[in-house]
């Protein structure tokens, strides 16, 4: 089913909710186990609107929540929005939409090819296991089968279009240049990624999927679950998300959370017993697993 027309909000029209909460220079206390803080100054308050479909503005507590959930401070500067309706029984955001070209007082030091970051520790850990169990292959096999008339393919194409159009609006929405190629942001992208990389970046789909790729591959379960959680209440169907949620349920994972999982999001896990742990970044996890495999062979 085709995605509904996108209604975009002008890129730099500040939401009063964000402006009120993010102009403070006060540091935010976070999970003691991560031993880190995130400080806002006046320059950090100028954030773009959370124009990703289905998203609403973040507030100060969302920044500390995302750091508690992930144990990472760097992504906090890129947070723009969260789902308008949280499916978490404790009321915490489980996913955030990101600014593709965030800036801070040090300048733009990172780019985000993906616009969605799944942060709920319970769900991230569960999806890690599903990826290790090759569940992506099951979805990809269904994508390939009968691809001429396949609701999963239609869902994928619609979502890629939403992500590409949203990214362009975030990057170029208020630019008065005659063309994207003449804009300052595009020139900045070229300086960082090269001409081909800049083109791929602005046209990328879910999880930064290559817009020219003919391969039917969902690439990242985390991103697709995040897309589902953000947009599911704004669209009629999301069969890829449904497949992921159904598999989670088969594995005994309730997407609304457990009774004690909120201890991570609140930053109280050091003082409260919980069965949920802060996820290990996938690149580190894979490196560690590979080292264990090599050690076993010796």
Short mmCIF file of C-alpha atoms in Angstrom, two decimals, residues 30-37 73:
data_model
loop_
_atom_site.label_atom_id
_atom_site.label_comp_id
_atom_site.label_asym_id
_atom_site.label_seq_id
_atom_site.Cartn_x
_atom_site.Cartn_y
_atom_site.Cartn_z
CA UNK A 30 22.30 10.09 33.55
CA UNK A 31 22.77 6.43 34.28
CA UNK A 32 25.53 6.13 36.89
CA UNK A 33 26.84 3.02 35.18
CA UNK A 34 27.77 5.01 32.06
CA UNK A 35 29.60 7.73 34.04
CA UNK A 36 28.81 10.41 31.48
CA UNK A 37 26.80 13.59 31.11
CA UNK A 73 26.62 10.30 24.40
#
